PDB file of C-alpha atoms (C1' of nucleotides) in Angstrom:
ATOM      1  CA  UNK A  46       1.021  13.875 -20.320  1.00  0.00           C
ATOM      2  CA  UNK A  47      -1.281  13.986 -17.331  1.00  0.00           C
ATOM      3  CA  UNK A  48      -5.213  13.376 -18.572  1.00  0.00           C
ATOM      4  CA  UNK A  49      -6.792  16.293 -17.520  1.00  0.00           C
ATOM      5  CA  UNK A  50      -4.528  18.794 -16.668  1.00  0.00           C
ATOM      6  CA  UNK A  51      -2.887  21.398 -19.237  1.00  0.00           C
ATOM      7  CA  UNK A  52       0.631  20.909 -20.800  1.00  0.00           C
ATOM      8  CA  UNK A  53       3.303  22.357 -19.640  1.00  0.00           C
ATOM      9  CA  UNK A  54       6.173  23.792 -21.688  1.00  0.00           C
ATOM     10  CA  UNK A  55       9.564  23.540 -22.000  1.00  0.00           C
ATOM     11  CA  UNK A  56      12.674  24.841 -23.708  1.00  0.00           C
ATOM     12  CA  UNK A  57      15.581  21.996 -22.989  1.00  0.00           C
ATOM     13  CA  UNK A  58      15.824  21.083 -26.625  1.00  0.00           C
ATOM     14  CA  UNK A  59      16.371  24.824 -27.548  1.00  0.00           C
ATOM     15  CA  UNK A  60      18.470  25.319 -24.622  1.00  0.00           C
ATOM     16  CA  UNK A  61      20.390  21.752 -25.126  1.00  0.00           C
ATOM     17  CA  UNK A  62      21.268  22.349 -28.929  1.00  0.00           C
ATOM     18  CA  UNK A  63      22.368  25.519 -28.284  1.00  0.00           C
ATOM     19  CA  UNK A  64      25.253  24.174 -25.592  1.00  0.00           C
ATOM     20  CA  UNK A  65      25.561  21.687 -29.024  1.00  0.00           C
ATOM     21  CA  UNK A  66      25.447  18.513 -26.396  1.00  0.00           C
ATOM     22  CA  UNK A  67      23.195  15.130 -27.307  1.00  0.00           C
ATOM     23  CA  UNK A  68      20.620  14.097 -24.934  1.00  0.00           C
ATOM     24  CA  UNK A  69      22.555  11.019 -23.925  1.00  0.00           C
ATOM     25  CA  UNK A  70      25.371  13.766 -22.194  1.00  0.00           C
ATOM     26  CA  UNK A  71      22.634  16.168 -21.079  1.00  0.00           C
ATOM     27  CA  UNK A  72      21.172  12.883 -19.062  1.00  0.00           C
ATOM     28  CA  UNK A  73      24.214  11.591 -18.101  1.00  0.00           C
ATOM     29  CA  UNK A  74      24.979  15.472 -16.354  1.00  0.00           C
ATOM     30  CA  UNK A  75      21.858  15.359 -14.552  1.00  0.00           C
ATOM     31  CA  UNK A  76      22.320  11.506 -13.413  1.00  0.00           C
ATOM     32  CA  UNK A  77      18.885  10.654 -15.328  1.00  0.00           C
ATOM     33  CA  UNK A  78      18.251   7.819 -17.821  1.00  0.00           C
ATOM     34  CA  UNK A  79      19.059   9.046 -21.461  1.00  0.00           C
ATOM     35  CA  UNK A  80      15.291   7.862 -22.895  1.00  0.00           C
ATOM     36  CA  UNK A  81      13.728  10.582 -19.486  1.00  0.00           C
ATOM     37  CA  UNK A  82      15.475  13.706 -21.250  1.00  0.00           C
ATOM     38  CA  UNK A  83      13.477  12.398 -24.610  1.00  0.00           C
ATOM     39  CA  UNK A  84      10.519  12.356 -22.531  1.00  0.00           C
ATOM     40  CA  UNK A  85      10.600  15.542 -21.447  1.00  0.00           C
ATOM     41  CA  UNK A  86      11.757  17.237 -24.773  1.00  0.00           C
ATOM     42  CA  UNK A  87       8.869  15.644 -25.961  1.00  0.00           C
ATOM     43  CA  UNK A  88       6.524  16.827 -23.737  1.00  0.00           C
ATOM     44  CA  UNK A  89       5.474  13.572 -22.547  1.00  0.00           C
ATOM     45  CA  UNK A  90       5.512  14.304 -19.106  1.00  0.00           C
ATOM     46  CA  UNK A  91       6.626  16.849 -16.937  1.00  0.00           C
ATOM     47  CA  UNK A  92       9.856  16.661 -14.199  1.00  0.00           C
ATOM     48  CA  UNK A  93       9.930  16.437 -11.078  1.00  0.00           C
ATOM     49  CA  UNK A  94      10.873  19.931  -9.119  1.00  0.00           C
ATOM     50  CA  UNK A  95      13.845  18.396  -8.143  1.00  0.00           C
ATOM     51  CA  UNK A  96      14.875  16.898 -11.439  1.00  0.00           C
ATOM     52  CA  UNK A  97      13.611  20.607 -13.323  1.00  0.00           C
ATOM     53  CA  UNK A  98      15.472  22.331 -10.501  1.00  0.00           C
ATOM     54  CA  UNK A  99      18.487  20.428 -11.400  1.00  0.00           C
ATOM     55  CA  UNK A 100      18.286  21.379 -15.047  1.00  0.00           C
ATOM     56  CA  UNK A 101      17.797  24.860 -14.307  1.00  0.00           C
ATOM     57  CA  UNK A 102      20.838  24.795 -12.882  1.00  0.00           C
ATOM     58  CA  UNK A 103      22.598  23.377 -15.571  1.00  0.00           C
ATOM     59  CA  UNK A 104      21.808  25.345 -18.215  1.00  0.00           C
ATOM     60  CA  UNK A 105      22.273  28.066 -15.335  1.00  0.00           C
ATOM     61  CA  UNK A 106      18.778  29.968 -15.841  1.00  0.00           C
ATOM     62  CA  UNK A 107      15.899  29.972 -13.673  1.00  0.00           C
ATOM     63  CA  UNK A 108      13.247  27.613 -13.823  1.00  0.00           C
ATOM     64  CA  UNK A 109      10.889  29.934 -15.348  1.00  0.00           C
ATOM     65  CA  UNK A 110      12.991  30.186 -18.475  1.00  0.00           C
ATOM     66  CA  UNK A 111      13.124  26.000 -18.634  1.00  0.00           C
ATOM     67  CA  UNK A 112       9.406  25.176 -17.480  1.00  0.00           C
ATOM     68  CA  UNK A 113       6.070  27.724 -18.534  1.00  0.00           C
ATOM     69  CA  UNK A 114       2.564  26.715 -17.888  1.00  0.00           C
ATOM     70  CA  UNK A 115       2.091  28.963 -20.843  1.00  0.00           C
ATOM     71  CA  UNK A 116       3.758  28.313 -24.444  1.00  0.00           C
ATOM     72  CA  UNK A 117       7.463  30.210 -25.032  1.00  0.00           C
ATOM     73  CA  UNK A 118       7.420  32.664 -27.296  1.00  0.00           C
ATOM     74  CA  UNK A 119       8.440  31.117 -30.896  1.00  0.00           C
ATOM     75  CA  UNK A 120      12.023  32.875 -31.531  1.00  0.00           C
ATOM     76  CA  UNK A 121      13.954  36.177 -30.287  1.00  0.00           C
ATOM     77  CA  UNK A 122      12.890  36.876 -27.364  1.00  0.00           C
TER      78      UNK A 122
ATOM     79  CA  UNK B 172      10.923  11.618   1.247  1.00  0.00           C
ATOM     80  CA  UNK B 173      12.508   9.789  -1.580  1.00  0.00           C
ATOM     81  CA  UNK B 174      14.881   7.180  -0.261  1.00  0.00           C
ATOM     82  CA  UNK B 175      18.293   8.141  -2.126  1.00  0.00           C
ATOM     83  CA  UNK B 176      17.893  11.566  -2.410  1.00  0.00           C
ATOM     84  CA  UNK B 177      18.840  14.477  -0.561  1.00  0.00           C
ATOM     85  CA  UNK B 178      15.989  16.193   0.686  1.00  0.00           C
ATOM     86  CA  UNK B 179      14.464  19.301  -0.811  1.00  0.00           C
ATOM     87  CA  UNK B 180      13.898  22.303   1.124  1.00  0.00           C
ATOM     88  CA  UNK B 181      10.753  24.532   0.980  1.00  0.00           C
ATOM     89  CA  UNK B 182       9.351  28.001   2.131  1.00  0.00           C
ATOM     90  CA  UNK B 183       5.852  27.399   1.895  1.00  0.00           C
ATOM     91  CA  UNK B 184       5.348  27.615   5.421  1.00  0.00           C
ATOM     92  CA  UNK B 185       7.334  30.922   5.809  1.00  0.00           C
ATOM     93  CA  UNK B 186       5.587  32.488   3.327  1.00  0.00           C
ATOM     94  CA  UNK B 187       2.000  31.212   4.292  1.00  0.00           C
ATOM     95  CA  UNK B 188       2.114  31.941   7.630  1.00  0.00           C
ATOM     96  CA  UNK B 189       3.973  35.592   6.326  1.00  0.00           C
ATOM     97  CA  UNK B 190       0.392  35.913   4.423  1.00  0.00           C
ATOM     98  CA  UNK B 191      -1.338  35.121   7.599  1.00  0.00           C
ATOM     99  CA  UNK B 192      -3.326  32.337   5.688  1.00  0.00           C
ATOM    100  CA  UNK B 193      -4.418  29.025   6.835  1.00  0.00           C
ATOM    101  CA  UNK B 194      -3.626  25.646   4.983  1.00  0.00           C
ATOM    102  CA  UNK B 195      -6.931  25.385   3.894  1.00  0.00           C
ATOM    103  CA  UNK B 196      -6.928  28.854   2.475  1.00  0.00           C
ATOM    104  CA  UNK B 197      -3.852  27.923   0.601  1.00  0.00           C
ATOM    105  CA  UNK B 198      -5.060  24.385  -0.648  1.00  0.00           C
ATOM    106  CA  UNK B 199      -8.228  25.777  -2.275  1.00  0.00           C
ATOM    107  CA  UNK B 200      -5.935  28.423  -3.749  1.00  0.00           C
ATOM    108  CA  UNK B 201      -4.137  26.284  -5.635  1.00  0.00           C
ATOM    109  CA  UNK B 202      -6.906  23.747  -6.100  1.00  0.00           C
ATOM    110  CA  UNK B 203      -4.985  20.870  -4.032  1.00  0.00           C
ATOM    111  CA  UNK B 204      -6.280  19.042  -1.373  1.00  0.00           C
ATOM    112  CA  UNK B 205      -5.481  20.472   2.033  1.00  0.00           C
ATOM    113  CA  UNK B 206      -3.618  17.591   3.168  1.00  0.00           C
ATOM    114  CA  UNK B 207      -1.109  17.889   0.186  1.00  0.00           C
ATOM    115  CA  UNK B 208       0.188  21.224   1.579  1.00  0.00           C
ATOM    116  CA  UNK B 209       0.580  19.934   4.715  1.00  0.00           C
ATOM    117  CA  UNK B 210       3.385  17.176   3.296  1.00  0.00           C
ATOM    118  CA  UNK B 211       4.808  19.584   1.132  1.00  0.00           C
ATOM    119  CA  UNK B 212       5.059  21.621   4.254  1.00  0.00           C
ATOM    120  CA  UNK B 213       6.747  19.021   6.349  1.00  0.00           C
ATOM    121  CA  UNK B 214       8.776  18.082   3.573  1.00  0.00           C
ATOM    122  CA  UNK B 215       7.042  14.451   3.532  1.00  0.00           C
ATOM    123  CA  UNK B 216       7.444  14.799  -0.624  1.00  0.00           C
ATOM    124  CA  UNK B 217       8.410  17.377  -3.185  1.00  0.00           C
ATOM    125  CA  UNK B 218       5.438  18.755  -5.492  1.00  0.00           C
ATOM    126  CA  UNK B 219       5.634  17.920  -9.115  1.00  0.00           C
ATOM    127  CA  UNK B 220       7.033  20.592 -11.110  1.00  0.00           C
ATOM    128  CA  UNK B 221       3.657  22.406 -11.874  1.00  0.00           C
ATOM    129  CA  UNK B 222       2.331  22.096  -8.333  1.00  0.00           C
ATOM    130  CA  UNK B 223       5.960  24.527  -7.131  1.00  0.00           C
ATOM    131  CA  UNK B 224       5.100  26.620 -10.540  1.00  0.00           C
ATOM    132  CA  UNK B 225       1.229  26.821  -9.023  1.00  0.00           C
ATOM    133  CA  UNK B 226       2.940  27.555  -5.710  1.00  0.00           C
ATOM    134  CA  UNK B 227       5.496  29.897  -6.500  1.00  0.00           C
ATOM    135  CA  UNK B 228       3.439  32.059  -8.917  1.00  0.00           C
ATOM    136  CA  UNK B 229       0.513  32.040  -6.328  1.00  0.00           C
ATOM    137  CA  UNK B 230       3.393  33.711  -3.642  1.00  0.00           C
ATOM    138  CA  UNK B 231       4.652  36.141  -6.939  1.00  0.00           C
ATOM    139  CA  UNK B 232       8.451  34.526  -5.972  1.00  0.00           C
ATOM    140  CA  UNK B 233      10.600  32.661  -8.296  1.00  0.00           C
ATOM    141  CA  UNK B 234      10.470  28.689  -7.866  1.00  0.00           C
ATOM    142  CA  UNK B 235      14.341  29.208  -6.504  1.00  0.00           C
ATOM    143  CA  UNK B 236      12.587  31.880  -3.500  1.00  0.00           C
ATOM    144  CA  UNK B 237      10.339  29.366  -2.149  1.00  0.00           C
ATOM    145  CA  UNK B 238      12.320  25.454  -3.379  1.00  0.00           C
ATOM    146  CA  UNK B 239      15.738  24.289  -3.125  1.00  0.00           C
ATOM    147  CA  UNK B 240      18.280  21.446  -2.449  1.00  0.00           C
ATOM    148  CA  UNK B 241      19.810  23.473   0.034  1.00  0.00           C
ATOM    149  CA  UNK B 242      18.992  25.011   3.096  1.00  0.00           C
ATOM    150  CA  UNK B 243      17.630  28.679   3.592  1.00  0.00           C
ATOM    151  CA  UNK B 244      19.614  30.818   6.050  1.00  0.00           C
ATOM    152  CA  UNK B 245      17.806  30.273   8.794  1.00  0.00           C
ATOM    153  CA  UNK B 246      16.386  34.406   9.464  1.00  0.00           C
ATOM    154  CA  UNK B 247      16.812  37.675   7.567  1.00  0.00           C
ATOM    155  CA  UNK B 248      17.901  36.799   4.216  1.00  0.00           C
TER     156      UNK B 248
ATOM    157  C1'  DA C 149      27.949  -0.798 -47.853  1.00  0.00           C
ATOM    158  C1'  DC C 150      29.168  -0.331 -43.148  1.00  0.00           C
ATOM    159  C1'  DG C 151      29.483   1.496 -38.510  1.00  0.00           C
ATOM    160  C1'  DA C 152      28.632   5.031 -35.184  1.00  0.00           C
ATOM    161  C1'  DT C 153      25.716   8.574 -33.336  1.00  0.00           C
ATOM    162  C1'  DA C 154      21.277  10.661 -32.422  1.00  0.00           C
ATOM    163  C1'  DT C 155      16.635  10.238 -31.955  1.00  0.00           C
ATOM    164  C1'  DG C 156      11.866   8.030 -31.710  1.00  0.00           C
ATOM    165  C1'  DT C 157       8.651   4.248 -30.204  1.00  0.00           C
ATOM    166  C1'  DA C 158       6.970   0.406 -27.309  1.00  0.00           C
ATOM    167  C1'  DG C 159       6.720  -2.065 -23.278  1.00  0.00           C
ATOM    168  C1'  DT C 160       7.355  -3.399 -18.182  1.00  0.00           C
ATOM    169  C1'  DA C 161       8.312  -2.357 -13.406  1.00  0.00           C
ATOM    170  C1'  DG C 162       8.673   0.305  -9.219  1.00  0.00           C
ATOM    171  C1'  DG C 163       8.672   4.464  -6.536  1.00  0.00           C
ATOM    172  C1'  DT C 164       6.532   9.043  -5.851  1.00  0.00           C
ATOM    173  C1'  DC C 165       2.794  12.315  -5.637  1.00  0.00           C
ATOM    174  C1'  DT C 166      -1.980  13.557  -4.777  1.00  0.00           C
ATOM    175  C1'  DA C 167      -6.778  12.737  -3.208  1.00  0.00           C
ATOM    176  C1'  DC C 168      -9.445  11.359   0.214  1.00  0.00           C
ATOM    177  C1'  DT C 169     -11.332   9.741   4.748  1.00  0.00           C
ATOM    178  C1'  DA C 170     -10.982   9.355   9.531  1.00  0.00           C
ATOM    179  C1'  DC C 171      -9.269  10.343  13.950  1.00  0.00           C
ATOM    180  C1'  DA C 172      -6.006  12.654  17.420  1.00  0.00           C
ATOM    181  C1'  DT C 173      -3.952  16.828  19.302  1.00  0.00           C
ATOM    182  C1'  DT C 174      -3.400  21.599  20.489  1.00  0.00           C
ATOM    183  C1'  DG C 175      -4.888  26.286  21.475  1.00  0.00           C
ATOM    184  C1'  DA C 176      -8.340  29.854  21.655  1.00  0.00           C
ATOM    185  C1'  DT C 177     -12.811  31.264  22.912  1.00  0.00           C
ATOM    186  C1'  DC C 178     -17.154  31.056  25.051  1.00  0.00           C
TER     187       DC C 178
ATOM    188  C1'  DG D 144     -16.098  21.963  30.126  1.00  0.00           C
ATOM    189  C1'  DA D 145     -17.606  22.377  25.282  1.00  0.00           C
ATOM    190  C1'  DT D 146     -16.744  23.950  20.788  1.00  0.00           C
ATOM    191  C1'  DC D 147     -14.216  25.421  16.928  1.00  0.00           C
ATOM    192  C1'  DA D 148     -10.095  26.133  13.964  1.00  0.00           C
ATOM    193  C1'  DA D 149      -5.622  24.587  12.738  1.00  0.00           C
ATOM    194  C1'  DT D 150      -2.534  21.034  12.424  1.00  0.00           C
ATOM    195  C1'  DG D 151      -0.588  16.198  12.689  1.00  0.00           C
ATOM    196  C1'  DT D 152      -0.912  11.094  11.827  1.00  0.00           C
ATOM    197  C1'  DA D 153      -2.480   6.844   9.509  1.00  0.00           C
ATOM    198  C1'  DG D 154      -4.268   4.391   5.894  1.00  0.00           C
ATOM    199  C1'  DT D 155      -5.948   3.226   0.973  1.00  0.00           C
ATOM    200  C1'  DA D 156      -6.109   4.040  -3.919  1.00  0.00           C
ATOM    201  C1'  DG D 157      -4.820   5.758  -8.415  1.00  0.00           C
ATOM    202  C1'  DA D 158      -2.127   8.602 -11.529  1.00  0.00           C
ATOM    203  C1'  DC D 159       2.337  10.022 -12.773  1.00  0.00           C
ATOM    204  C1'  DC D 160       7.469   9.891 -13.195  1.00  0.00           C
ATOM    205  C1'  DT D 161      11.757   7.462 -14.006  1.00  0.00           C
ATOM    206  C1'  DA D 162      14.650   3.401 -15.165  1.00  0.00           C
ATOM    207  C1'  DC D 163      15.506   0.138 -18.225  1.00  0.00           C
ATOM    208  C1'  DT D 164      15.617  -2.906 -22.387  1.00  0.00           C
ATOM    209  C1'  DA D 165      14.898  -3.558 -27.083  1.00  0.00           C
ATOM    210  C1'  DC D 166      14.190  -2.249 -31.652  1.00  0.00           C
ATOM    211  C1'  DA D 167      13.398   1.159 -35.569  1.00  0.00           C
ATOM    212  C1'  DT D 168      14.787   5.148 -38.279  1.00  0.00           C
ATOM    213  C1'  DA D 169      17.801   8.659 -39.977  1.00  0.00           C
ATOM    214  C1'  DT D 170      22.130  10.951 -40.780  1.00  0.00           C
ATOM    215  C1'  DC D 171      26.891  11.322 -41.125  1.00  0.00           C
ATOM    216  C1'  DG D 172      31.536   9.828 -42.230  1.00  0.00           C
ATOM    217  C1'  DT D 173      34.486   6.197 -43.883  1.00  0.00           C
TER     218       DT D 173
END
DNA sequence: ACGATATGTAGTAGGTCTACTACATTGATC
DNA sequence: GATCAATGTAGTAGACCTACTACATATCGT
């Protein structure tokens, strides 16, 4: 997580679980190392744009419904 | 420009010059230095993924409006 | 109990992004 | 011609992202 700078959010666990697919196949469909998906469920650090753009497209929603610079609202929507 | 990758197209310019803003203007804006806009601009690098959030919600377009691994048409979308 | 799958943690290494300074170039204006 | 704003180029330095290996833990099914 960068030092001094806020975290960002993201929803590719919820959105991963829901497709029912382990992180090791959502890395291997975005052509990233298995541990970076971790990472990034985590919150450890954020994507790239073009890695985030790439799992966007994946899950097929816009980025804004992946990555928020505010939290996601907890359930429904 | 990473050395593998395709590279990633960008807007910024379009819609900063649509503004009728300088560089400068659109640093401070974002609170990057002035420089930085000019690579993204040129397509030197891609921003990290908060930078293009910073960016896109600064223009009020979707990340997909002003980023993307493809080319824009080139006029009159 | 054993093996396979999924996930978390720890560490190194290398490339990318951003900040920053300095100087060059171009175009407009005086 | 001189000055100013806007942009481009060159360079260093540090933080961050990703790859990768290895090992630990937990769960599930056999």
């Amino acid at each position: 997580m960068p030092v001094g700078a806020e975290p960002l959010h993201n929803r590719i666990a919820l959105l991963r679980v829901e497709r029912g697919i382990s992180r090791r196949d959502l890395a291997t469909a975005l052509g990233v190392h298995y541990q970076t998906v971790g990472y990034l469920e985590r919150g450890e650090y954020s994507p790239s744009l073009v890695l985030a753009l790439q799992i966007a497209e994946f899950f097929d929603v816009p980025v804004e419904a992946v990555f928020s610079r505010r939290p996601f609202p907890p359930l429904g929507s």
